[in-house]
CSV table of C-alpha atoms in Angstrom, one decimal:
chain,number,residue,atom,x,y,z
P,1,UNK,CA,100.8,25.4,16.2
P,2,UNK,CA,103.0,26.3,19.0
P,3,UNK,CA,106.8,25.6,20.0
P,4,UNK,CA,105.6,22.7,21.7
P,5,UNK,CA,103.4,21.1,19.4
P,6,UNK,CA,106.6,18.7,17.9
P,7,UNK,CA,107.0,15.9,19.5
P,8,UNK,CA,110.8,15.3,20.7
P,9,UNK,CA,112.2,12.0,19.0
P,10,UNK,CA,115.1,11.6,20.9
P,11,UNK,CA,114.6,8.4,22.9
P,12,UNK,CA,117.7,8.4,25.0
P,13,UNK,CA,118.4,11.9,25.4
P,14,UNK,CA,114.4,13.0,25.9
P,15,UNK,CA,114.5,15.9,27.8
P,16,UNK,CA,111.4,17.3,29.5
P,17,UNK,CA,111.2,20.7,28.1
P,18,UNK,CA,108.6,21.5,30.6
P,19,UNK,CA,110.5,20.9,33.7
P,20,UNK,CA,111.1,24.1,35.0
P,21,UNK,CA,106.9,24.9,33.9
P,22,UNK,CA,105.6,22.8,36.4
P,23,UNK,CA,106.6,25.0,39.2
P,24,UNK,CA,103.5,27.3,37.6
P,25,UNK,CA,101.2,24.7,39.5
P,26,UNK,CA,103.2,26.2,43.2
P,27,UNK,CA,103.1,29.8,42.0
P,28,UNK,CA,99.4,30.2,40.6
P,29,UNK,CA,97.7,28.5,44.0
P,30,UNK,CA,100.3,30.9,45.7
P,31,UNK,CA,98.6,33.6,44.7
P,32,UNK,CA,95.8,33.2,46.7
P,33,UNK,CA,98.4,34.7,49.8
P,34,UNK,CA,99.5,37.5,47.6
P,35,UNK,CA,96.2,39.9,47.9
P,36,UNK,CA,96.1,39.5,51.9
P,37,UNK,CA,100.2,40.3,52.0
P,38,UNK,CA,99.4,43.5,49.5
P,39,UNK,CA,96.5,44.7,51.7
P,40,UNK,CA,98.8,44.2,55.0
P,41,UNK,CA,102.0,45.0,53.9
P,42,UNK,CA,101.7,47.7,51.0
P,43,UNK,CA,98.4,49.5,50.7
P,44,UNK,CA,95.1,48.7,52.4
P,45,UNK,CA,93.1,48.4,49.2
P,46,UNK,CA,90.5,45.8,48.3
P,47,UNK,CA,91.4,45.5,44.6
P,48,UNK,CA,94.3,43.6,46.0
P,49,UNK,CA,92.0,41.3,47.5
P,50,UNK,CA,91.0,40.3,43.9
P,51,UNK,CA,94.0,39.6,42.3
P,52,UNK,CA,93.7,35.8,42.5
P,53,UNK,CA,90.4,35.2,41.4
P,54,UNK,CA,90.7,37.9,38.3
P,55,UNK,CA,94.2,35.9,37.5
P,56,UNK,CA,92.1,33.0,37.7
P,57,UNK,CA,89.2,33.6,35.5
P,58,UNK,CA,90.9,36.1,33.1
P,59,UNK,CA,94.1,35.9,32.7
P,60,UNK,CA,94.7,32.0,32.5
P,61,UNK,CA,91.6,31.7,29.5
P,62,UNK,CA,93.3,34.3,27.9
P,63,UNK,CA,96.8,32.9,28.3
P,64,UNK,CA,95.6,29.4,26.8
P,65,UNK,CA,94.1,31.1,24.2
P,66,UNK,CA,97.5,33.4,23.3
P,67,UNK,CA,99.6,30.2,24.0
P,68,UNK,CA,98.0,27.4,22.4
P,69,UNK,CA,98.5,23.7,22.8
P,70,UNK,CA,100.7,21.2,23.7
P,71,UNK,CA,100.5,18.0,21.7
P,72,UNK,CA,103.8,16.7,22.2
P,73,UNK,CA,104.7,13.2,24.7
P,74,UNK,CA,107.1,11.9,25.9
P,75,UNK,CA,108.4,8.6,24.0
P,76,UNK,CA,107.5,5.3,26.5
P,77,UNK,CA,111.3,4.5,26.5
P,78,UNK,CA,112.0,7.8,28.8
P,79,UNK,CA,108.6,7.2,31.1
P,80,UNK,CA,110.2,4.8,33.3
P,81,UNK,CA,113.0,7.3,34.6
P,82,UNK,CA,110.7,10.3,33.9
P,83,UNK,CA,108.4,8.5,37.1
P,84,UNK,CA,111.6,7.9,38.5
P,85,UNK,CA,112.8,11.4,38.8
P,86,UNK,CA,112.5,12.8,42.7
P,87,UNK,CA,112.1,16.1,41.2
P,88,UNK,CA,108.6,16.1,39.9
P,89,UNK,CA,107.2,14.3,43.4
P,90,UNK,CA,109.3,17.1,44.8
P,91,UNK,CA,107.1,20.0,43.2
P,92,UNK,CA,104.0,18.2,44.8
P,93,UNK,CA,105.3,17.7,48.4
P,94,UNK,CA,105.9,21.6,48.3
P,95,UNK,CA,102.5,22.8,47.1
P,96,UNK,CA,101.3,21.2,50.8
P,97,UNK,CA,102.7,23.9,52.8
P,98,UNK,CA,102.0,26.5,51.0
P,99,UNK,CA,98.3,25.3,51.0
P,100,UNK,CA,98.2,24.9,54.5
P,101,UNK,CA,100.0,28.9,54.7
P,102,UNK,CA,97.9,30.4,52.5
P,103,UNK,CA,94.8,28.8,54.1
P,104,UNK,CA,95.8,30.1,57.3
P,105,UNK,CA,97.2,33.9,56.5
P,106,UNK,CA,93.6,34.3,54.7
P,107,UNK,CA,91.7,32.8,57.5
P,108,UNK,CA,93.3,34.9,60.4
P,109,UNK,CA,93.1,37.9,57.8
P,110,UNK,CA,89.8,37.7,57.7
P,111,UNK,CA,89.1,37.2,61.3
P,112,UNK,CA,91.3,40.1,62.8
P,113,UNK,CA,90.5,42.6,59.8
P,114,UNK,CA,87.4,44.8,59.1
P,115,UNK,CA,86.6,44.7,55.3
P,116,UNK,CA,83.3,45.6,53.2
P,117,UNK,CA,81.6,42.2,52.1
P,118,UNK,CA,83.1,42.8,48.8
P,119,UNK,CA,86.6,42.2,50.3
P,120,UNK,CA,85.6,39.8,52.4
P,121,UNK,CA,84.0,37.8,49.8
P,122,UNK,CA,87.3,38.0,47.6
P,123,UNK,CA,89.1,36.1,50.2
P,124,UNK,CA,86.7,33.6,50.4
P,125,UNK,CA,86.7,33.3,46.7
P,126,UNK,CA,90.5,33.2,46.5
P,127,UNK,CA,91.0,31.3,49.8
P,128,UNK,CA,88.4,28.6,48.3
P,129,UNK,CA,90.1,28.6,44.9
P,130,UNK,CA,93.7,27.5,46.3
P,131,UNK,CA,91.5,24.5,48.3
P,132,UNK,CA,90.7,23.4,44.4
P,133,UNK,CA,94.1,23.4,43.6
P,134,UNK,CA,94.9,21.3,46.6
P,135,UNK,CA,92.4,19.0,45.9
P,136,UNK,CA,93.9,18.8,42.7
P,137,UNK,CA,96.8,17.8,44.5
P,138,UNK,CA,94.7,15.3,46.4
P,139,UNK,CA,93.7,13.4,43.1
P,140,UNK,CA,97.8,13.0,42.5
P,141,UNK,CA,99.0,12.1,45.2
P,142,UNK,CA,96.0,10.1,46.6
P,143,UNK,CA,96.4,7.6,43.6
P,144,UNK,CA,100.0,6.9,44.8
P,145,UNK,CA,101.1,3.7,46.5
P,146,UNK,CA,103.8,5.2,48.8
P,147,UNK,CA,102.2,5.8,52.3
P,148,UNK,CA,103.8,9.4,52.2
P,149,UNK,CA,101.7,10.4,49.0
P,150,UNK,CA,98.9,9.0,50.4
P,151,UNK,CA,99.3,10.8,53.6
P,152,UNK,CA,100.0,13.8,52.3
P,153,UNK,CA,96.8,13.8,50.0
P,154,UNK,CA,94.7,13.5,53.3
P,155,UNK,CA,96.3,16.3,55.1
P,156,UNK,CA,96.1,18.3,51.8
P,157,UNK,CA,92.5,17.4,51.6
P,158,UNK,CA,91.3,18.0,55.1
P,159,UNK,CA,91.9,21.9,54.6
P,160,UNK,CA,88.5,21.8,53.1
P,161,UNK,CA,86.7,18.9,54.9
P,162,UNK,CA,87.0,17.2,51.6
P,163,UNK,CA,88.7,13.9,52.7
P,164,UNK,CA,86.1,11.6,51.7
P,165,UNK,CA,87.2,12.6,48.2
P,166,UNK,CA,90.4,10.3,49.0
P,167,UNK,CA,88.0,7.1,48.7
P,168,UNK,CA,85.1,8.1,46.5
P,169,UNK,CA,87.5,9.0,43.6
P,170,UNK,CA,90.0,6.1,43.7
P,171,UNK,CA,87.5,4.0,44.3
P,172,UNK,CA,83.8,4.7,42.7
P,173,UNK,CA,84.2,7.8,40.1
P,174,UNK,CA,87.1,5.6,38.6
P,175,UNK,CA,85.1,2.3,39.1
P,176,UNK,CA,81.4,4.1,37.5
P,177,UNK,CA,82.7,7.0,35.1
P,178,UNK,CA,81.0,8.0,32.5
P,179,UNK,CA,78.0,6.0,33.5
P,180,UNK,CA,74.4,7.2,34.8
P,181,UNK,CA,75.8,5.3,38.2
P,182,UNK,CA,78.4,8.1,38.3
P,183,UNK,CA,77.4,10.7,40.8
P,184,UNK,CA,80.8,12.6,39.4
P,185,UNK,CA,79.9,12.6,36.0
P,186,UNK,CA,77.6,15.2,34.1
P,187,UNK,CA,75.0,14.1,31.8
P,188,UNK,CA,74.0,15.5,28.4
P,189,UNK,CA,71.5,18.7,29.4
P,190,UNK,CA,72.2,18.8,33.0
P,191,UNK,CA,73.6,22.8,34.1
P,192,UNK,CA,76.4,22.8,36.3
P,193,UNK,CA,73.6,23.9,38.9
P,194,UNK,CA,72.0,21.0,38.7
P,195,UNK,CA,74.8,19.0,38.9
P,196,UNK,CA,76.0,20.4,41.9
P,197,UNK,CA,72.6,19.0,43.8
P,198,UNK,CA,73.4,15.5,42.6
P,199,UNK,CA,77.1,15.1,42.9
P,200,UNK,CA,78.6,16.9,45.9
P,201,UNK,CA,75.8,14.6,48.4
P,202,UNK,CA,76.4,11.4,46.3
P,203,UNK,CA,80.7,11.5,46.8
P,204,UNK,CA,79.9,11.3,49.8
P,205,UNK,CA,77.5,8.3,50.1
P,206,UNK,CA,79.2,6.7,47.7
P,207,UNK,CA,82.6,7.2,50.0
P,208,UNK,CA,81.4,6.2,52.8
P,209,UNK,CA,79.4,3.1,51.8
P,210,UNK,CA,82.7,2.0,49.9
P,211,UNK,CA,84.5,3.0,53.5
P,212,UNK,CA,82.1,0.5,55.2
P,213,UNK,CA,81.9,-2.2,52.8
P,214,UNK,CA,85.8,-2.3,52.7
P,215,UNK,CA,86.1,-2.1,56.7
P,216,UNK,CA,83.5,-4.8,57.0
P,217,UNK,CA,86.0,-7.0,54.5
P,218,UNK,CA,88.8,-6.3,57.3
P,219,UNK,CA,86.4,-6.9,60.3
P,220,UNK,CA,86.7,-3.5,61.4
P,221,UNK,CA,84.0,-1.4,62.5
P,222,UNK,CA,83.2,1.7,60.4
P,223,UNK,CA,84.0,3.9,63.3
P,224,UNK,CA,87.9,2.6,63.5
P,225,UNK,CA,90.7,5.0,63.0
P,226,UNK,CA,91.3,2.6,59.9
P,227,UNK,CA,88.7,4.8,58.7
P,228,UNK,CA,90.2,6.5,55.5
P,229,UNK,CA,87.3,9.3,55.9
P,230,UNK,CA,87.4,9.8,59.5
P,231,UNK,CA,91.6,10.1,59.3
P,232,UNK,CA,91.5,13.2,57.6
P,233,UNK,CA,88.1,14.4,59.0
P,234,UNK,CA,90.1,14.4,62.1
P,235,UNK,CA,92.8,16.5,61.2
P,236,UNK,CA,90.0,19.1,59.6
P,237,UNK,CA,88.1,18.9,63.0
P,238,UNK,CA,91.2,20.0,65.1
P,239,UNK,CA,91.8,22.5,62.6
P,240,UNK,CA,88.5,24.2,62.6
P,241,UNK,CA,88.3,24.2,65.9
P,242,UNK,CA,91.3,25.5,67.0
P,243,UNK,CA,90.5,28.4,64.6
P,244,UNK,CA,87.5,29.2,66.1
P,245,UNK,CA,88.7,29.1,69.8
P,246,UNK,CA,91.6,31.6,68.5
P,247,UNK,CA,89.1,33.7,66.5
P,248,UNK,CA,85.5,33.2,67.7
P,249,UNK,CA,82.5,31.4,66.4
P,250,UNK,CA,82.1,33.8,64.0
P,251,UNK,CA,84.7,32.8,61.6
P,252,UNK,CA,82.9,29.6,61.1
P,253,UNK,CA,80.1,30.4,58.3
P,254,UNK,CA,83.4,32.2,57.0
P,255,UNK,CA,85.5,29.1,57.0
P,256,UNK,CA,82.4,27.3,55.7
P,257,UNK,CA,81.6,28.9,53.0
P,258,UNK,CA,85.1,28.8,51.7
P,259,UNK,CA,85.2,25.2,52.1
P,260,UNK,CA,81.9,24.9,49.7
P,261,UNK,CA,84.0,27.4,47.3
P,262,UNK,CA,86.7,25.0,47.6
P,263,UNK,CA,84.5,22.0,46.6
P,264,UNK,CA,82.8,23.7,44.2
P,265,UNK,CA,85.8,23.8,42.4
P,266,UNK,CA,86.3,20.4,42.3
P,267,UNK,CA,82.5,19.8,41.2
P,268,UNK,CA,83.5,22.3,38.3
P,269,UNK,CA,86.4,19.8,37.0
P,270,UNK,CA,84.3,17.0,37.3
P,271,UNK,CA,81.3,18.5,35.3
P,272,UNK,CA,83.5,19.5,32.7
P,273,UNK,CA,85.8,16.3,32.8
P,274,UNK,CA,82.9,13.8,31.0
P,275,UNK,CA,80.2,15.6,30.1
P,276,UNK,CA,77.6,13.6,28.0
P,277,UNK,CA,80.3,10.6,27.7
P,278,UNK,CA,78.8,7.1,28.2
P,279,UNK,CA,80.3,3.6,28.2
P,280,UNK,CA,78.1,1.5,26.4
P,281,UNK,CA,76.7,-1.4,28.7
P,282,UNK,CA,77.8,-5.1,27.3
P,283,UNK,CA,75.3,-7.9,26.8
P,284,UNK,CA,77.1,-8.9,30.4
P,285,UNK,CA,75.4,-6.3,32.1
P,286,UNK,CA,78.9,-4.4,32.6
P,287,UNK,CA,80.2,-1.4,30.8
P,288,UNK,CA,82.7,-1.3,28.8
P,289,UNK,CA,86.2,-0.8,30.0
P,290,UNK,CA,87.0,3.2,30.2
P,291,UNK,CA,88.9,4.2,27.2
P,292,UNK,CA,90.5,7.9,26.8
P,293,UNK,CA,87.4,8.9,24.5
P,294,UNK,CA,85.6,8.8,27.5
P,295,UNK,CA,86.7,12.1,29.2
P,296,UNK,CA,87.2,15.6,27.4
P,297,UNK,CA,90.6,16.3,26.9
P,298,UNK,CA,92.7,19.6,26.7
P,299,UNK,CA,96.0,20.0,26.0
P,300,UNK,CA,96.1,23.7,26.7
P,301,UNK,CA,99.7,24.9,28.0
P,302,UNK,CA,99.2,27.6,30.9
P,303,UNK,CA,96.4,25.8,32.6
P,304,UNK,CA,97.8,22.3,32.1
P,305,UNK,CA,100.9,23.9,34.0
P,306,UNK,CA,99.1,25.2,36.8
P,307,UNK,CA,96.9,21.6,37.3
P,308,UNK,CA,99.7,18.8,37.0
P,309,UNK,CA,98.2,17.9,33.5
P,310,UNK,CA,94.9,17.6,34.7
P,311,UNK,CA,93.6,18.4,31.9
P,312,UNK,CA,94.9,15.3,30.2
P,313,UNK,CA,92.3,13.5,31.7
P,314,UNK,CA,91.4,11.0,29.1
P,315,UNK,CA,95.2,9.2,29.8
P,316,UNK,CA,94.8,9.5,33.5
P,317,UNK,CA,91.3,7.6,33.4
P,318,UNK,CA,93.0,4.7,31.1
P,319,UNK,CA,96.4,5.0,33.5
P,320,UNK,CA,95.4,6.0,37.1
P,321,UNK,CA,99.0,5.5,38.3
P,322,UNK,CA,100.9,7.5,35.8
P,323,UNK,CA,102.5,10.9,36.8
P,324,UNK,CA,101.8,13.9,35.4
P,325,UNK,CA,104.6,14.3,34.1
P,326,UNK,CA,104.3,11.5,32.3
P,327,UNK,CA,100.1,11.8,30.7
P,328,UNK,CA,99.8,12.0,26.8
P,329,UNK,CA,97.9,13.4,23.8
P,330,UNK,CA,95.8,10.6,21.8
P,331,UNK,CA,94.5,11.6,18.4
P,332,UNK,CA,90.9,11.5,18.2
P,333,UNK,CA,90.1,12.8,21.8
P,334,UNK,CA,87.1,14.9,22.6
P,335,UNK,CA,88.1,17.8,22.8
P,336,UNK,CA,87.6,21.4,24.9
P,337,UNK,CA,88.1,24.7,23.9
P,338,UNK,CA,89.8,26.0,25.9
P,339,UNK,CA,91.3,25.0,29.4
P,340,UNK,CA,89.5,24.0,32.7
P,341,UNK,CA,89.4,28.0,34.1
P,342,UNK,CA,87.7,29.2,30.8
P,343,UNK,CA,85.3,26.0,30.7
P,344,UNK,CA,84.3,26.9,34.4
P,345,UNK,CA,83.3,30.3,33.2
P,346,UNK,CA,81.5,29.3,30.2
P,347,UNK,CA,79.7,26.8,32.7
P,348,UNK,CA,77.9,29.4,34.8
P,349,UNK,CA,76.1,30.0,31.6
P,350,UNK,CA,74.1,26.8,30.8
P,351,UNK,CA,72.7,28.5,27.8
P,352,UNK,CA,76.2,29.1,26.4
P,353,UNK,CA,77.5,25.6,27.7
P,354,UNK,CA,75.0,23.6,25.7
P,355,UNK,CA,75.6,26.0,22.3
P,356,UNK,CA,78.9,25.0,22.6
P,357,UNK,CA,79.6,21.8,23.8
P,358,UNK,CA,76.0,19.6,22.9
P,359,UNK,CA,77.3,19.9,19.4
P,360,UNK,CA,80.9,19.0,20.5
P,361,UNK,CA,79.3,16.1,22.1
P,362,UNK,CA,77.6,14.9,19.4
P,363,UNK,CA,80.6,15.4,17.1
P,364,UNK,CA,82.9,13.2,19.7
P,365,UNK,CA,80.2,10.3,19.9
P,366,UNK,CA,79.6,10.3,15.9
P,367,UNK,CA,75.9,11.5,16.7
P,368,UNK,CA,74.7,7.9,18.6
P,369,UNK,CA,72.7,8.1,21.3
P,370,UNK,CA,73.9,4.6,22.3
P,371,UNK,CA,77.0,6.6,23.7
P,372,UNK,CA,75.3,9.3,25.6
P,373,UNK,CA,74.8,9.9,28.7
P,374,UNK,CA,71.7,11.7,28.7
P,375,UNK,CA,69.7,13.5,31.7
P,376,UNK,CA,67.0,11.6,32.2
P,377,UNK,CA,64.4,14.1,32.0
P,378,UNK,CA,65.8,16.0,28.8
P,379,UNK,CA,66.6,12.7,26.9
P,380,UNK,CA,63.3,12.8,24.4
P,381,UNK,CA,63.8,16.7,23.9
P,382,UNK,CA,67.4,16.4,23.6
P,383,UNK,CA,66.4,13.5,20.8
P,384,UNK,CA,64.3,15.7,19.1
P,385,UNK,CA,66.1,18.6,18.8
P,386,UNK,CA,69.4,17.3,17.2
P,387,UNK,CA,67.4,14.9,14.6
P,388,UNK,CA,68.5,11.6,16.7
P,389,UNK,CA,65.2,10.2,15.9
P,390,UNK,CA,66.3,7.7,13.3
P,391,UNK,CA,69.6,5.8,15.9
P,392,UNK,CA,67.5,6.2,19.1
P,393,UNK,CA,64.4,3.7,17.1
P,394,UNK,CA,67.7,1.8,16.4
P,395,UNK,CA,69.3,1.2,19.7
P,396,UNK,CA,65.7,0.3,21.1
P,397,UNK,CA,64.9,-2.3,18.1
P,398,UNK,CA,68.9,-3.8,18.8
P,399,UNK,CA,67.9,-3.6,22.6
């Protein structure tokens, strides 16, 4: 139990006691900027260099451990002018720029500055991990109507040539989650390795078929500037480019590989996000309609700071639109144990991920394989080893 774990009761004087908080999610993608500035500025040493990364996959576990959980929402009679208030869209708009800085410092640090590969690979790893957060950014703003949102989310996005993400997760991992159509969602037994392989190529597909089919509806061709994937392909093109005129070709396997760091984050989130989770398929055809039990949950306070509530992913998926400001708790959620930075680091160690979260999984879905999303290839194992016998000779006699 924590100071925030009581919800506030006071409908028409609610005050957000986590206002001032969300200005964590400028300062920790910030950091990324603060080891290059150290290393110029105060002391040429390459622990600097590390700074982000270790505050990253350290510090932020350990801080959700030490300061527990959030449980509390806001009532529904203060959502309407907690949307309203300019203040929290504020917070966003400014996270842009210092994305777009930060990206740039590191890149031009690392082309005009000799460093072991150990220092060099700290900025990638840093320089990567702020593209995560700003395609974190990306999912918030992009699922905003106003054209300035929207915009921004593309120009956010095309740091890391990532702007396909702009139409593949509106518009087909909000459509297919927590389905075996999902490229963007893990199935039961499948390593984040694995995963990797299978979702980073099928975002894109998936975008740019939905691109195609939606400019084809228009009677555009798929080559039009209308072209939500080219726009901000564009703008990474330009940028790329001028980067390597100013700094050689040799930046580029630099400036690629943090891009793929930067991805990889994303691909982290999304393995984590629905795990095993499946909607049952109706006698329609069609799967059920996405409910919050349908994406793990965590309520964690430092991370959930740093990520715009991200980690209250099971209210985003029912309610797309709603802030972050504004995303709530259910009872009954599945549930992580810790937030997003520690499940990334348990999830480099497949071993350890299954220990711990097949028997989560089976705990959220009440033990049916009827709501599953198994990996192919494991499912009879899988079966097997948990003692599903007995409901999987069910489903297929009600099938």
């Amino acid at each position: 139990m924590t100071a925030f774990a009581a919800q506030d009761n006071g409908l028409s004087g609610y005050v957000d006691r986590k206002r001032r908080l969300w200005l964590f999610s400028l300062m920790v993608p910030g950091l990324a900027l603060v080891g290059p500035l150290l290393y110029m500025l105060v002391s040429p040493q390459i622990i600097w260099l590390w700074l982000s990364t270790l505050f990253g996959y350290v510090v932020i576990p350990m801080l959700d451990g030490v300061l527990g959980e959030d449980l509390s929402n806001p009532p529904e009679e203060a959502v309407p002018a907690l949307e309203a208030d300019p203040y929290y869209r504020y917070v966003t708009y400014a996270l842009v720029p210092i994305l777009w800085i930060s990206f740039l410092v590191n890149i031009i640090f690392l082309g005009t500055h000799e460093l072991p590969w150990y220092g060099t690979l700290a900025v990638i790893l840093a320089t990567g991990g702020s593209l995560g957060f700003g395609l974190n950014l990306g999912h918030e703003m992009g699922h905003k109507k106003s054209t300035l949102e929207r915009w921004l989310a593309k120009i956010t996005l095309a740091l890391g040539c990532y702007g396909h993400f702009f139409v593949e997760h509106n518009r087909g991992h909000h459509r297919d989650v927590a389905t075996p159509e999902d490229p963007a969602s893990a199935r039961m037994g499948e390593s984040i390795y694995r995963f990797v392989f299978r979702e980073m190529p099928g975002a894109f597909f998936r975008a740019w078929d939905l691109e195609a089919q939606r400019l084809d509806r228009c009677g555009k061709s798929v080559w039009s500037l209308d072209n939500e994937i080219l726009q901000p392909g564009l703008i990474s093109a330009a940028l790329y480019l001028g980067l390597i005129a100013w700094l050689g070709i040799e930046i580029l396997p630099v400036m690629l590989l943090i891009a793929f760091w930067g991805a990889f984050q994303l691909t982290q989130a999304n393995y984590i996000e629905h795990y095993g989770l499946l909607r049952v398929k109706q006698p329609n055809g069609r799967y059920e309609r996405c409910q919050p039990h349908h994406s793990w949950n965590s309520n964690h306070l430092f991370s959930n700071w740093a990520l715009f509530h991200l980690q209250r992913h099971s209210d985003h998926h029912a309610h797309p639109t709603r802030r972050y400001q504004s995303l709530r708790d259910f009872p009954d959620l599945p549930r992580l144990p810790n937030g997003y930075f520690g499940m990334y680091l348990l999830a480099y160690f497949p071993r350890l991920w299954f220990r711990v979260m097949d028997k989560r999984l089976l705990a959220a879905v009440e033990r049916d394989p009827a709501r599953i999303n198994f990996l192919p290839a494991k499912r009879e194992m899988l079966i097997r080893q948990y003692g599903l016998e007995d409901k999987a000779a069910a489903e297929e006699v009600a099938a």
